[in-house]
């Protein structure tokens, strides 16, 4: 697998992912687990954030400790399902700002349709982490990244729970600069563009709609 694609196969994530996938898992547990997995994934997604030396004083003595440089972060969920990953991320990066991109997949064409975009004003200065549990054909992620680049974003990472190989390929081809983080790459897409085995419709499972 290429260096821009990271599969985060930590046992805790894989365990929680199995419960998330299970069709008998209801919305409450689905939401809680998705949020927990997002927090665990965030740990890996931020692995290369830079540190700087800071002088502090412990109760014992002075020391030079490490803290994050003033790098600014924006978390950008793709609505609706991406919202389910925001809380977990904010637990680890509480100072992050949150932008929103509204896209839905037309069920006939499977092409994404944009209906909302609100981003932090200084998006071009921020490290952007897009969240969406599902990377299926990749159409939504590709369009979200294009939109963010049009608004000036330069440093973009994409964080998804499950992807199909097709989605990874599409993002790699259209946006080779974007790093992709996923918890699992599944087998394929079915005729309706759903990930197999996947978890079904992520938005519906989070919000209890159908
Ligand atoms: C789902 C999912 C992604 C998209 C993935 O959203 O959350 O955004 O489909 O499919 P793609 O890779 O083929 O574009 P959906 O369009 O169902 O909207 P929702 O989150 O509002 O339910
Ligand atoms: N969107 C979903 O919510 N699930 C899929 O499997 C594909 C797209």
PDB file of C-alpha atoms and ligand atoms in Angstrom:
ATOM      1  CA  UNK A   1       0.000   0.000   0.000  1.00  0.00           C
ATOM      2  CA  UNK A   2       1.356   3.448  -0.780  1.00  0.00           C
ATOM      3  CA  UNK A   3       2.756   5.730   1.874  1.00  0.00           C
ATOM      4  CA  UNK A   4      -0.138   8.201   1.660  1.00  0.00           C
ATOM      5  CA  UNK A   5      -2.614   5.536   2.783  1.00  0.00           C
ATOM      6  CA  UNK A   6      -2.567   4.389   6.409  1.00  0.00           C
ATOM      7  CA  UNK A   7      -4.745   1.561   7.681  1.00  0.00           C
ATOM      8  CA  UNK A   8      -5.009   1.930  11.441  1.00  0.00           C
ATOM      9  CA  UNK A   9      -5.335  -1.676  12.502  1.00  0.00           C
ATOM     10  CA  UNK A  10      -5.033  -1.242  16.280  1.00  0.00           C
ATOM     11  CA  UNK A  11      -6.886  -4.059  18.114  1.00  0.00           C
ATOM     12  CA  UNK A  12      -9.143  -1.650  20.029  1.00  0.00           C
ATOM     13  CA  UNK A  13     -10.233  -0.034  16.774  1.00  0.00           C
ATOM     14  CA  UNK A  14     -10.837  -3.351  15.042  1.00  0.00           C
ATOM     15  CA  UNK A  15     -12.846  -4.633  18.008  1.00  0.00           C
ATOM     16  CA  UNK A  16     -15.055  -1.557  18.111  1.00  0.00           C
ATOM     17  CA  UNK A  17     -15.406  -1.587  14.328  1.00  0.00           C
ATOM     18  CA  UNK A  18     -16.790  -5.139  14.463  1.00  0.00           C
ATOM     19  CA  UNK A  19     -19.555  -3.977  16.823  1.00  0.00           C
ATOM     20  CA  UNK A  20     -20.249  -0.897  14.706  1.00  0.00           C
ATOM     21  CA  UNK A  21     -20.675  -3.063  11.601  1.00  0.00           C
ATOM     22  CA  UNK A  22     -23.088  -5.488  13.281  1.00  0.00           C
ATOM     23  CA  UNK A  23     -26.616  -4.894  12.026  1.00  0.00           C
ATOM     24  CA  UNK A  24     -27.969  -5.472  15.534  1.00  0.00           C
ATOM     25  CA  UNK A  25     -26.084  -2.474  16.927  1.00  0.00           C
ATOM     26  CA  UNK A  26     -28.547   0.383  17.490  1.00  0.00           C
ATOM     27  CA  UNK A  27     -28.020   4.110  16.938  1.00  0.00           C
ATOM     28  CA  UNK A  28     -26.973   4.913  20.511  1.00  0.00           C
ATOM     29  CA  UNK A  29     -24.157   2.365  20.590  1.00  0.00           C
ATOM     30  CA  UNK A  30     -23.267   3.090  16.967  1.00  0.00           C
ATOM     31  CA  UNK A  31     -22.775   6.786  17.746  1.00  0.00           C
ATOM     32  CA  UNK A  32     -20.778   6.157  20.920  1.00  0.00           C
ATOM     33  CA  UNK A  33     -18.476   3.651  19.260  1.00  0.00           C
ATOM     34  CA  UNK A  34     -17.954   5.795  16.174  1.00  0.00           C
ATOM     35  CA  UNK A  35     -16.956   8.687  18.391  1.00  0.00           C
ATOM     36  CA  UNK A  36     -14.540   6.479  20.366  1.00  0.00           C
ATOM     37  CA  UNK A  37     -12.973   5.095  17.202  1.00  0.00           C
ATOM     38  CA  UNK A  38     -12.588   8.609  15.811  1.00  0.00           C
ATOM     39  CA  UNK A  39     -10.727   9.582  18.974  1.00  0.00           C
ATOM     40  CA  UNK A  40      -8.422   6.585  18.673  1.00  0.00           C
ATOM     41  CA  UNK A  41      -7.828   7.256  14.979  1.00  0.00           C
ATOM     42  CA  UNK A  42      -7.102  10.909  15.748  1.00  0.00           C
ATOM     43  CA  UNK A  43      -4.113   9.746  17.770  1.00  0.00           C
ATOM     44  CA  UNK A  44      -2.570   8.280  14.619  1.00  0.00           C
ATOM     45  CA  UNK A  45      -3.709  11.014  12.225  1.00  0.00           C
ATOM     46  CA  UNK A  46      -1.889  13.602  14.344  1.00  0.00           C
ATOM     47  CA  UNK A  47       1.277  11.515  14.746  1.00  0.00           C
ATOM     48  CA  UNK A  48       3.388  13.886  12.642  1.00  0.00           C
ATOM     49  CA  UNK A  49       2.263  17.106  14.289  1.00  0.00           C
ATOM     50  CA  UNK A  50       5.303  19.107  15.211  1.00  0.00           C
ATOM     51  CA  UNK A  51       6.544  19.763  18.724  1.00  0.00           C
ATOM     52  CA  UNK A  52       8.610  22.609  20.079  1.00  0.00           C
ATOM     53  CA  UNK A  53      10.657  23.049  23.209  1.00  0.00           C
ATOM     54  CA  UNK A  54       9.031  24.999  26.029  1.00  0.00           C
ATOM     55  CA  UNK A  55      10.499  25.973  29.359  1.00  0.00           C
ATOM     56  CA  UNK A  56       8.322  24.935  32.289  1.00  0.00           C
ATOM     57  CA  UNK A  57       8.751  24.396  35.976  1.00  0.00           C
ATOM     58  CA  UNK A  58       7.570  21.231  37.697  1.00  0.00           C
ATOM     59  CA  UNK A  59       7.113  21.215  41.498  1.00  0.00           C
ATOM     60  CA  UNK A  60      10.668  19.838  41.575  1.00  0.00           C
ATOM     61  CA  UNK A  61      12.688  21.897  39.082  1.00  0.00           C
ATOM     62  CA  UNK A  62      12.796  23.709  35.759  1.00  0.00           C
ATOM     63  CA  UNK A  63      12.832  21.656  32.588  1.00  0.00           C
ATOM     64  CA  UNK A  64      12.544  21.880  28.830  1.00  0.00           C
ATOM     65  CA  UNK A  65       9.368  20.058  27.823  1.00  0.00           C
ATOM     66  CA  UNK A  66       7.670  19.490  24.462  1.00  0.00           C
ATOM     67  CA  UNK A  67       4.427  21.039  23.329  1.00  0.00           C
ATOM     68  CA  UNK A  68       2.652  21.241  19.992  1.00  0.00           C
ATOM     69  CA  UNK A  69       3.727  24.150  17.841  1.00  0.00           C
ATOM     70  CA  UNK A  70       1.014  26.704  17.294  1.00  0.00           C
ATOM     71  CA  UNK A  71      -0.282  24.715  14.332  1.00  0.00           C
ATOM     72  CA  UNK A  72      -3.968  25.402  13.795  1.00  0.00           C
ATOM     73  CA  UNK A  73      -6.360  22.584  12.990  1.00  0.00           C
ATOM     74  CA  UNK A  74      -9.746  22.489  11.271  1.00  0.00           C
ATOM     75  CA  UNK A  75     -11.927  19.416  11.465  1.00  0.00           C
ATOM     76  CA  UNK A  76     -14.299  19.294   8.500  1.00  0.00           C
ATOM     77  CA  UNK A  77     -17.018  16.630   8.611  1.00  0.00           C
ATOM     78  CA  UNK A  78     -18.855  15.756   5.413  1.00  0.00           C
ATOM     79  CA  UNK A  79     -22.522  15.967   6.376  1.00  0.00           C
ATOM     80  CA  UNK A  80     -24.260  14.095   7.622  1.00  0.00           C
ATOM     81  CA  UNK A  81     -22.317  11.031   8.650  1.00  0.00           C
ATOM     82  CA  UNK A  82     -18.985  12.808   9.160  1.00  0.00           C
ATOM     83  CA  UNK A  83     -20.535  14.599  12.139  1.00  0.00           C
ATOM     84  CA  UNK A  84     -20.384  11.334  14.052  1.00  0.00           C
ATOM     85  CA  UNK A  85     -16.578  11.575  14.182  1.00  0.00           C
ATOM     86  CA  UNK A  86     -16.241  15.197  15.313  1.00  0.00           C
ATOM     87  CA  UNK A  87     -16.772  14.833  19.078  1.00  0.00           C
ATOM     88  CA  UNK A  88     -14.098  12.176  19.408  1.00  0.00           C
ATOM     89  CA  UNK A  89     -11.610  14.357  17.534  1.00  0.00           C
ATOM     90  CA  UNK A  90     -12.426  17.421  19.616  1.00  0.00           C
ATOM     91  CA  UNK A  91     -11.699  15.469  22.794  1.00  0.00           C
ATOM     92  CA  UNK A  92      -8.066  15.265  21.667  1.00  0.00           C
ATOM     93  CA  UNK A  93      -7.825  18.587  19.788  1.00  0.00           C
ATOM     94  CA  UNK A  94     -10.158  20.872  21.751  1.00  0.00           C
ATOM     95  CA  UNK A  95      -8.795  24.035  20.132  1.00  0.00           C
ATOM     96  CA  UNK A  96      -9.659  22.880  16.609  1.00  0.00           C
ATOM     97  CA  UNK A  97     -12.221  24.827  14.639  1.00  0.00           C
ATOM     98  CA  UNK A  98     -14.963  22.920  12.845  1.00  0.00           C
ATOM     99  CA  UNK A  99     -16.090  23.542   9.265  1.00  0.00           C
ATOM    100  CA  UNK A 100     -18.976  21.752   7.567  1.00  0.00           C
ATOM    101  CA  UNK A 101     -19.427  20.524   4.025  1.00  0.00           C
ATOM    102  CA  UNK A 102     -22.878  19.230   3.098  1.00  0.00           C
ATOM    103  CA  UNK A 103     -22.905  16.628   0.335  1.00  0.00           C
ATOM    104  CA  UNK A 104     -25.316  13.835  -0.412  1.00  0.00           C
ATOM    105  CA  UNK A 105     -24.996  11.078  -2.937  1.00  0.00           C
ATOM    106  CA  UNK A 106     -27.704  11.082  -5.571  1.00  0.00           C
ATOM    107  CA  UNK A 107     -29.076   7.521  -5.286  1.00  0.00           C
ATOM    108  CA  UNK A 108     -29.434   7.182  -9.084  1.00  0.00           C
ATOM    109  CA  UNK A 109     -26.171   8.636 -10.347  1.00  0.00           C
ATOM    110  CA  UNK A 110     -24.163   8.056  -7.111  1.00  0.00           C
ATOM    111  CA  UNK A 111     -22.681  11.509  -7.781  1.00  0.00           C
ATOM    112  CA  UNK A 112     -22.313  13.904  -4.813  1.00  0.00           C
ATOM    113  CA  UNK A 113     -24.563  16.962  -4.651  1.00  0.00           C
ATOM    114  CA  UNK A 114     -23.317  19.934  -2.589  1.00  0.00           C
ATOM    115  CA  UNK A 115     -25.842  21.704  -0.366  1.00  0.00           C
ATOM    116  CA  UNK A 116     -23.792  23.439   2.327  1.00  0.00           C
ATOM    117  CA  UNK A 117     -20.328  24.802   2.983  1.00  0.00           C
ATOM    118  CA  UNK A 118     -19.196  26.810   5.995  1.00  0.00           C
ATOM    119  CA  UNK A 119     -15.505  26.869   6.835  1.00  0.00           C
ATOM    120  CA  UNK A 120     -13.260  28.745   9.270  1.00  0.00           C
ATOM    121  CA  UNK A 121     -12.199  32.040   7.641  1.00  0.00           C
ATOM    122  CA  UNK A 122      -8.511  31.216   7.979  1.00  0.00           C
ATOM    123  CA  UNK A 123      -8.858  27.748   6.453  1.00  0.00           C
ATOM    124  CA  UNK A 124      -5.772  28.290   4.275  1.00  0.00           C
ATOM    125  CA  UNK A 125      -3.603  28.481   7.421  1.00  0.00           C
ATOM    126  CA  UNK A 126      -5.037  25.364   9.003  1.00  0.00           C
ATOM    127  CA  UNK A 127      -4.189  21.698   8.949  1.00  0.00           C
ATOM    128  CA  UNK A 128      -7.491  20.273   7.704  1.00  0.00           C
ATOM    129  CA  UNK A 129      -8.800  16.863   8.733  1.00  0.00           C
ATOM    130  CA  UNK A 130     -11.880  15.785   6.777  1.00  0.00           C
ATOM    131  CA  UNK A 131     -14.043  13.202   8.509  1.00  0.00           C
ATOM    132  CA  UNK A 132     -16.493  10.804   6.896  1.00  0.00           C
ATOM    133  CA  UNK A 133     -17.080   7.227   8.044  1.00  0.00           C
ATOM    134  CA  UNK A 134     -17.571   5.943   4.488  1.00  0.00           C
ATOM    135  CA  UNK A 135     -15.281   6.243   1.457  1.00  0.00           C
ATOM    136  CA  UNK A 136     -17.229   4.325  -1.181  1.00  0.00           C
ATOM    137  CA  UNK A 137     -16.872   5.490  -4.809  1.00  0.00           C
ATOM    138  CA  UNK A 138     -14.825   8.389  -3.445  1.00  0.00           C
ATOM    139  CA  UNK A 139     -17.003  10.968  -5.198  1.00  0.00           C
ATOM    140  CA  UNK A 140     -17.974  12.809  -2.007  1.00  0.00           C
ATOM    141  CA  UNK A 141     -14.432  12.908  -0.639  1.00  0.00           C
ATOM    142  CA  UNK A 142     -12.967  14.034  -3.974  1.00  0.00           C
ATOM    143  CA  UNK A 143     -15.515  16.867  -4.226  1.00  0.00           C
ATOM    144  CA  UNK A 144     -15.032  17.913  -0.599  1.00  0.00           C
ATOM    145  CA  UNK A 145     -11.261  18.093  -1.092  1.00  0.00           C
ATOM    146  CA  UNK A 146     -11.684  20.061  -4.339  1.00  0.00           C
ATOM    147  CA  UNK A 147     -13.969  22.514  -2.551  1.00  0.00           C
ATOM    148  CA  UNK A 148     -11.522  22.926   0.327  1.00  0.00           C
ATOM    149  CA  UNK A 149      -8.668  23.561  -2.094  1.00  0.00           C
ATOM    150  CA  UNK A 150     -10.778  26.162  -3.926  1.00  0.00           C
ATOM    151  CA  UNK A 151     -11.231  27.903  -0.566  1.00  0.00           C
ATOM    152  CA  UNK A 152      -7.470  27.914  -0.065  1.00  0.00           C
ATOM    153  CA  UNK A 153      -6.805  24.853   2.110  1.00  0.00           C
ATOM    154  CA  UNK A 154      -3.372  23.393   1.476  1.00  0.00           C
ATOM    155  CA  UNK A 155      -2.749  20.749   4.108  1.00  0.00           C
ATOM    156  CA  UNK A 156      -5.544  18.221   3.939  1.00  0.00           C
ATOM    157  CA  UNK A 157      -5.934  14.785   5.479  1.00  0.00           C
ATOM    158  CA  UNK A 158      -8.904  12.477   4.987  1.00  0.00           C
ATOM    159  CA  UNK A 159     -10.036  10.262   7.856  1.00  0.00           C
ATOM    160  CA  UNK A 160     -12.600   7.522   7.179  1.00  0.00           C
ATOM    161  CA  UNK A 161     -13.745   4.482   9.076  1.00  0.00           C
ATOM    162  CA  UNK A 162     -14.236   2.087   6.165  1.00  0.00           C
ATOM    163  CA  UNK A 163     -13.271   2.444   2.541  1.00  0.00           C
ATOM    164  CA  UNK A 164     -13.719   0.485  -0.650  1.00  0.00           C
ATOM    165  CA  UNK A 165     -10.629   0.081  -2.840  1.00  0.00           C
ATOM    166  CA  UNK A 166     -12.434   2.193  -5.465  1.00  0.00           C
ATOM    167  CA  UNK A 167     -12.694   5.168  -3.092  1.00  0.00           C
ATOM    168  CA  UNK A 168      -9.024   5.092  -2.158  1.00  0.00           C
ATOM    169  CA  UNK A 169      -8.073   4.889  -5.847  1.00  0.00           C
ATOM    170  CA  UNK A 170     -10.292   7.844  -6.766  1.00  0.00           C
ATOM    171  CA  UNK A 171      -8.873  10.098  -4.039  1.00  0.00           C
ATOM    172  CA  UNK A 172      -5.291   9.057  -4.788  1.00  0.00           C
ATOM    173  CA  UNK A 173      -5.772   9.851  -8.487  1.00  0.00           C
ATOM    174  CA  UNK A 174      -7.551  13.178  -8.072  1.00  0.00           C
ATOM    175  CA  UNK A 175      -5.734  14.450  -4.975  1.00  0.00           C
ATOM    176  CA  UNK A 176      -2.364  12.698  -4.665  1.00  0.00           C
ATOM    177  CA  UNK A 177      -1.193  15.168  -2.006  1.00  0.00           C
ATOM    178  CA  UNK A 178      -3.901  14.139   0.485  1.00  0.00           C
ATOM    179  CA  UNK A 179      -3.062  11.562   3.138  1.00  0.00           C
ATOM    180  CA  UNK A 180      -5.796   9.002   3.756  1.00  0.00           C
ATOM    181  CA  UNK A 181      -6.399   7.259   7.090  1.00  0.00           C
ATOM    182  CA  UNK A 182      -8.854   4.386   7.386  1.00  0.00           C
ATOM    183  CA  UNK A 183      -9.622   1.702   9.952  1.00  0.00           C
ATOM    184  CA  UNK A 184     -10.307  -0.915   7.262  1.00  0.00           C
ATOM    185  CA  UNK A 185     -10.286  -1.352   3.497  1.00  0.00           C
ATOM    186  CA  UNK A 186     -13.195  -3.597   2.575  1.00  0.00           C
ATOM    187  CA  UNK A 187     -13.620  -5.880  -0.398  1.00  0.00           C
ATOM    188  CA  UNK A 188     -15.670  -3.967  -2.955  1.00  0.00           C
ATOM    189  CA  UNK A 189     -18.740  -1.901  -3.805  1.00  0.00           C
ATOM    190  CA  UNK A 190     -22.068  -3.507  -4.642  1.00  0.00           C
ATOM    191  CA  UNK A 191     -24.318  -2.455  -7.564  1.00  0.00           C
ATOM    192  CA  UNK A 192     -25.845   0.323  -5.434  1.00  0.00           C
ATOM    193  CA  UNK A 193     -22.480   1.781  -4.507  1.00  0.00           C
ATOM    194  CA  UNK A 194     -22.551   0.375  -0.972  1.00  0.00           C
ATOM    195  CA  UNK A 195     -19.395  -0.936   0.609  1.00  0.00           C
ATOM    196  CA  UNK A 196     -19.283  -4.744   1.007  1.00  0.00           C
ATOM    197  CA  UNK A 197     -19.304  -5.947   3.755  1.00  0.00           C
ATOM    198  CA  UNK A 198     -19.382  -2.336   5.073  1.00  0.00           C
ATOM    199  CA  UNK A 199     -21.885  -1.281   7.706  1.00  0.00           C
ATOM    200  CA  UNK A 200     -24.862  -0.159   5.632  1.00  0.00           C
ATOM    201  CA  UNK A 201     -25.848   3.507   5.427  1.00  0.00           C
ATOM    202  CA  UNK A 202     -23.737   5.361   7.971  1.00  0.00           C
ATOM    203  CA  UNK A 203     -25.953   8.480   8.133  1.00  0.00           C
ATOM    204  CA  UNK A 204     -29.081   6.427   8.700  1.00  0.00           C
ATOM    205  CA  UNK A 205     -27.415   4.318  11.372  1.00  0.00           C
ATOM    206  CA  UNK A 206     -26.099   7.369  13.255  1.00  0.00           C
ATOM    207  CA  UNK A 207     -29.294   9.386  13.121  1.00  0.00           C
ATOM    208  CA  UNK A 208     -31.852   6.568  13.098  1.00  0.00           C
ATOM    209  CA  UNK A 209     -33.352   7.638   9.771  1.00  0.00           C
ATOM    210  CA  UNK A 210     -34.201   5.465   6.798  1.00  0.00           C
TER     211      UNK A 210
HETATM  212  C1  LIG B   1     -22.403   8.730   2.540  1.00  0.00           C
HETATM  213  C2  LIG B   1     -21.114   8.799   3.288  1.00  0.00           C
HETATM  214  C3  LIG B   1     -20.220   9.557   2.351  1.00  0.00           C
HETATM  215  C4  LIG B   1     -20.699   9.078   1.005  1.00  0.00           C
HETATM  216  C5  LIG B   1     -19.740   8.057   0.500  1.00  0.00           C
HETATM  217  O1  LIG B   1     -23.113   9.901   2.664  1.00  0.00           O
HETATM  218  O2  LIG B   1     -21.224   9.384   4.558  1.00  0.00           O
HETATM  219  O3  LIG B   1     -20.329  10.967   2.473  1.00  0.00           O
HETATM  220  O4  LIG B   1     -21.981   8.491   1.190  1.00  0.00           O
HETATM  221  O5  LIG B   1     -20.047   7.667  -0.772  1.00  0.00           O
HETATM  222  P1  LIG B   1     -19.133   8.014  -2.031  1.00  0.00           P
HETATM  223  O6  LIG B   1     -17.725   7.723  -1.619  1.00  0.00           O
HETATM  224  O7  LIG B   1     -19.615   7.069  -3.077  1.00  0.00           O
HETATM  225  O8  LIG B   1     -19.343   9.440  -2.414  1.00  0.00           O
HETATM  226  P2  LIG B   1     -24.567  10.106   2.007  1.00  0.00           P
HETATM  227  O9  LIG B   1     -24.429  10.680   0.628  1.00  0.00           O
HETATM  228  O10 LIG B   1     -25.345   8.843   2.124  1.00  0.00           O
HETATM  229  O11 LIG B   1     -25.188  11.254   2.868  1.00  0.00           O
HETATM  230  P3  LIG B   1     -25.587  11.260   4.421  1.00  0.00           P
HETATM  231  O12 LIG B   1     -24.302  11.226   5.214  1.00  0.00           O
HETATM  232  O13 LIG B   1     -26.310  12.555   4.557  1.00  0.00           O
HETATM  233  O14 LIG B   1     -26.459  10.087   4.704  1.00  0.00           O
HETATM  234  N1  LIG B   2     -22.509   5.527   2.041  1.00  0.00           N
HETATM  235  C1  LIG B   2     -22.803   4.788   3.137  1.00  0.00           C
HETATM  236  O1  LIG B   2     -23.333   5.309   4.124  1.00  0.00           O
HETATM  237  N2  LIG B   2     -22.515   3.475   3.119  1.00  0.00           N
HETATM  238  C2  LIG B   2     -21.926   2.885   2.059  1.00  0.00           C
HETATM  239  O2  LIG B   2     -21.662   1.663   2.109  1.00  0.00           O
HETATM  240  C3  LIG B   2     -21.634   3.673   0.937  1.00  0.00           C
HETATM  241  C4  LIG B   2     -21.929   4.989   0.958  1.00  0.00           C
END
